[in-house]
């Protein structure tokens, strides 16, 4: 029986379309299921580390904007912190997230292990990483004001503000597509339906948030 299963896997790999590096980065936008199946079946991890590093950097700049780092740091300090801190440590959060997906996925009879899910998540982050290109233009126009709580956007001019608004909308679209890719990727690794995969992607957030909300409620009571 084990030999038959092994032969089936080998036959599946032989019949599967061989994707080039270029295919991985282009077809993930239009044919993500095919790409994730290839990445999962072949354990394709050629760019996993670099993608995790850039995903960490992207998350670093997201933190810089949401936490208003510009109120306390110069632009060069924000960039250094986001690039170095995000690049070195940002991927840790994705590893933890992948581990939680694997753990909670077992409640739903999932098959994926942490390393397999992390590999898939790294490629699912490609749209999020692409927002760094938009960020370069935003920083070029607004500078440190982009990272302040009450940044002066008006002085940049009408045309610049229209462009900033446009890139902001694109950033939201890319964030949504990143979530969609995570759902599709997890469904491939875990062998879930899309509905079940959405639940698996959201469960780690609930697992963290619910205990925090309970603790906060208890603190308020006492």
C-alpha positions as a Python dict, from the first residue, in 0.01 Angstrom:
ca = {
    (1, 'X'): (0, 0, 0),
    (2, 'X'): (284, 243, 92),
    (3, 'X'): (460, 163, -236),
    (4, 'X'): (140, 235, -427),
    (5, 'X'): (106, 571, -253),
    (6, 'X'): (469, 653, -331),
    (7, 'X'): (422, 559, -696),
    (8, 'X'): (110, 778, -709),
    (9, 'X'): (304, 1076, -573),
    (10, 'X'): (587, 1020, -823),
    (11, 'X'): (340, 994, -1113),
    (12, 'X'): (169, 1314, -999),
    (13, 'X'): (499, 1501, -989),
    (14, 'X'): (597, 1375, -1334),
    (15, 'X'): (265, 1483, -1483),
    (16, 'X'): (270, 1822, -1311),
    (17, 'X'): (365, 2125, -1519),
    (18, 'X'): (719, 2235, -1448),
    (19, 'X'): (716, 2602, -1347),
    (20, 'X'): (1014, 2830, -1395),
    (21, 'X'): (1119, 3094, -1144),
    (22, 'X'): (954, 3354, -1364),
    (23, 'X'): (632, 3149, -1370),
    (24, 'X'): (624, 3141, -990),
    (25, 'X'): (627, 3521, -964),
    (26, 'X'): (391, 3589, -1254),
    (27, 'X'): (134, 3310, -1241),
    (28, 'X'): (76, 3353, -868),
    (29, 'X'): (-127, 3662, -962),
    (30, 'X'): (-354, 3480, -1206),
    (31, 'X'): (-321, 3106, -1132),
    (32, 'X'): (-233, 3087, -761),
    (33, 'X'): (-370, 2735, -709),
    (34, 'X'): (-132, 2597, -973),
    (35, 'X'): (163, 2779, -817),
    (36, 'X'): (83, 2670, -462),
    (37, 'X'): (36, 2309, -569),
    (38, 'X'): (376, 2321, -737),
    (39, 'X'): (542, 2487, -434),
    (40, 'X'): (384, 2239, -194),
    (41, 'X'): (440, 1921, -397),
    (42, 'X'): (797, 2007, -497),
    (43, 'X'): (883, 2171, -163),
    (44, 'X'): (999, 2467, -370),
    (45, 'X'): (1178, 2698, -125),
    (46, 'X'): (1434, 2872, -348),
    (47, 'X'): (1313, 3222, -261),
    (48, 'X'): (1144, 3147, 71),
    (49, 'X'): (1402, 3320, 292),
    (50, 'X'): (1432, 3637, 84),
    (51, 'X'): (1053, 3663, 60),
    (52, 'X'): (1021, 3629, 438),
    (53, 'X'): (1283, 3902, 486),
    (54, 'X'): (1104, 4141, 250),
    (55, 'X'): (768, 4053, 407),
    (56, 'X'): (921, 4147, 742),
    (57, 'X'): (1043, 4478, 599),
    (58, 'X'): (697, 4549, 457),
    (59, 'X'): (546, 4476, 797),
    (60, 'X'): (806, 4703, 957),
    (61, 'X'): (693, 4999, 746),
    (62, 'X'): (329, 4915, 819),
    (63, 'X'): (411, 4937, 1189),
    (64, 'X'): (596, 5264, 1131),
    (65, 'X'): (283, 5418, 977),
    (66, 'X'): (28, 5272, 1218),
    (67, 'X'): (239, 5360, 1526),
    (68, 'X'): (332, 5709, 1396),
    (69, 'X'): (707, 5660, 1425),
    (70, 'X'): (759, 5991, 1245),
    (71, 'X'): (650, 6177, 1558),
    (72, 'X'): (966, 6062, 1737),
    (73, 'X'): (1213, 5948, 1471),
    (74, 'X'): (1378, 6113, 1170),
    (75, 'X'): (1315, 5955, 829),
    (76, 'X'): (1652, 5781, 818),
    (77, 'X'): (1583, 5628, 1162),
    (78, 'X'): (1245, 5496, 1048),
    (79, 'X'): (1393, 5343, 734),
    (80, 'X'): (1683, 5179, 920),
    (81, 'X'): (1455, 5042, 1192),
    (82, 'X'): (1197, 4908, 945),
    (83, 'X'): (1456, 4753, 711),
    (84, 'X'): (1697, 4608, 966),
    (85, 'X'): (1447, 4527, 1242),
    (86, 'X'): (1180, 4407, 1001),
    (87, 'X'): (1424, 4211, 787),
    (88, 'X'): (1585, 4034, 1082),
    (89, 'X'): (1283, 3981, 1306),
    (90, 'X'): (972, 4038, 1096),
    (91, 'X'): (972, 3685, 960),
    (92, 'X'): (945, 3550, 1315),
    (93, 'X'): (582, 3663, 1331),
    (94, 'X'): (511, 3472, 1009),
    (95, 'X'): (673, 3160, 1156),
    (96, 'X'): (457, 3192, 1468),
    (97, 'X'): (151, 3251, 1251),
    (98, 'X'): (231, 2942, 1041),
    (99, 'X'): (277, 2734, 1356),
    (100, 'X'): (-62, 2852, 1484),
    (101, 'X'): (-224, 2769, 1148),
    (102, 'X'): (-74, 2421, 1167),
    (103, 'X'): (-188, 2378, 1528),
    (104, 'X'): (-542, 2506, 1483),
    (105, 'X'): (-563, 2327, 1148),
    (106, 'X'): (-532, 1996, 1330),
    (107, 'X'): (-864, 2074, 1498),
    (108, 'X'): (-1011, 2077, 1147),
    (109, 'X'): (-823, 1760, 1039),
    (110, 'X'): (-561, 1952, 841),
    (111, 'X'): (-242, 1789, 710),
    (112, 'X'): (2, 2081, 693),
    (113, 'X'): (310, 2115, 911),
    (114, 'X'): (463, 2446, 1015),
    (115, 'X'): (748, 2439, 762),
    (116, 'X'): (513, 2356, 472),
    (117, 'X'): (270, 2631, 570),
    (118, 'X'): (552, 2886, 620),
    (119, 'X'): (681, 2803, 271),
    (120, 'X'): (338, 2867, 122),
    (121, 'X'): (284, 3184, 327),
    (122, 'X'): (616, 3326, 207),
    (123, 'X'): (499, 3312, -156),
    (124, 'X'): (150, 3434, -61),
    (125, 'X'): (317, 3751, 71),
    (126, 'X'): (432, 3858, -278),
    (127, 'X'): (151, 4117, -322),
    (128, 'X'): (225, 4259, 22),
    (129, 'X'): (594, 4284, -67),
    (130, 'X'): (497, 4465, -389),
    (131, 'X'): (357, 4750, -176),
    (132, 'X'): (719, 4842, -97),
    (133, 'X'): (745, 4977, -454),
    (134, 'X'): (446, 5205, -390),
    (135, 'X'): (595, 5305, -55),
    (136, 'X'): (913, 5429, -222),
    (137, 'X'): (709, 5678, -425),
    (138, 'X'): (505, 5780, -120),
    (139, 'X'): (820, 5848, 83),
    (140, 'X'): (969, 6038, -210),
    (141, 'X'): (668, 6272, -210),
    (142, 'X'): (582, 6304, 160),
    (143, 'X'): (903, 6208, 339),
    (144, 'X'): (871, 6182, 716),
    (145, 'X'): (517, 6329, 707),
    (146, 'X'): (394, 5989, 589),
    (147, 'X'): (477, 5842, 930),
    (148, 'X'): (332, 6117, 1151),
    (149, 'X'): (-3, 6116, 1328),
    (150, 'X'): (-92, 6453, 1176),
    (151, 'X'): (134, 6458, 873),
    (152, 'X'): (127, 6763, 647),
    (153, 'X'): (-1, 6617, 320),
    (154, 'X'): (-151, 6941, 188),
    (155, 'X'): (185, 7106, 120),
    (156, 'X'): (272, 6829, -127),
    (157, 'X'): (18, 6971, -372),
    (158, 'X'): (-309, 6855, -528),
    (159, 'X'): (-157, 6621, -788),
    (160, 'X'): (69, 6459, -531),
    (161, 'X'): (-223, 6397, -298),
    (162, 'X'): (-423, 6236, -579),
    (163, 'X'): (-126, 6008, -645),
    (164, 'X'): (-93, 5924, -275),
    (165, 'X'): (-464, 5839, -263),
    (166, 'X'): (-428, 5619, -572),
    (167, 'X'): (-130, 5430, -429),
    (168, 'X'): (-318, 5396, -99),
    (169, 'X'): (-607, 5226, -279),
    (170, 'X'): (-363, 4997, -461),
    (171, 'X'): (-203, 4907, -126),
    (172, 'X'): (-544, 4804, 12),
    (173, 'X'): (-614, 4593, -297),
    (174, 'X'): (-275, 4421, -264),
    (175, 'X'): (-340, 4354, 105),
    (176, 'X'): (-674, 4192, 19),
    (177, 'X'): (-508, 3982, -252),
    (178, 'X'): (-242, 3873, -2),
    (179, 'X'): (-519, 3745, 226),
    (180, 'X'): (-684, 3565, -66),
    (181, 'X'): (-353, 3399, -157),
    (182, 'X'): (-303, 3291, 205),
    (183, 'X'): (-645, 3127, 201),
    (184, 'X'): (-579, 2949, -130),
    (185, 'X'): (-230, 2843, -20),
    (186, 'X'): (-346, 2708, 316),
    (187, 'X'): (-630, 2520, 146),
    (188, 'X'): (-372, 2349, -77),
    (189, 'X'): (-140, 2251, 208),
    (190, 'X'): (-413, 2151, 451),
    (191, 'X'): (-631, 1988, 180),
    (192, 'X'): (-923, 2207, 288),
    (193, 'X'): (-1214, 2363, 106),
    (194, 'X'): (-1191, 2742, 70),
    (195, 'X'): (-1447, 2791, 349),
    (196, 'X'): (-1253, 2569, 586),
    (197, 'X'): (-929, 2739, 487),
    (198, 'X'): (-1069, 3084, 567),
    (199, 'X'): (-1158, 2954, 914),
    (200, 'X'): (-808, 2812, 956),
    (201, 'X'): (-647, 3142, 852),
    (202, 'X'): (-862, 3337, 1100),
    (203, 'X'): (-844, 3093, 1392),
    (204, 'X'): (-490, 3191, 1501),
    (205, 'X'): (-604, 3553, 1536),
    (206, 'X'): (-901, 3444, 1747),
    (207, 'X'): (-680, 3218, 1958),
    (208, 'X'): (-463, 3519, 2045),
    (209, 'X'): (-732, 3788, 2069),
    (210, 'X'): (-984, 3600, 2286),
    (211, 'X'): (-742, 3538, 2579),
    (212, 'X'): (-624, 3901, 2558),
    (213, 'X'): (-983, 4027, 2570),
    (214, 'X'): (-1056, 3801, 2869),
    (215, 'X'): (-746, 3925, 3054),
    (216, 'X'): (-833, 4289, 2982),
    (217, 'X'): (-1189, 4232, 3105),
    (218, 'X'): (-1064, 4072, 3425),
    (219, 'X'): (-821, 4357, 3485),
    (220, 'X'): (-1104, 4609, 3450),
    (221, 'X'): (-1322, 4413, 3694),
    (222, 'X'): (-1053, 4396, 3963),
}
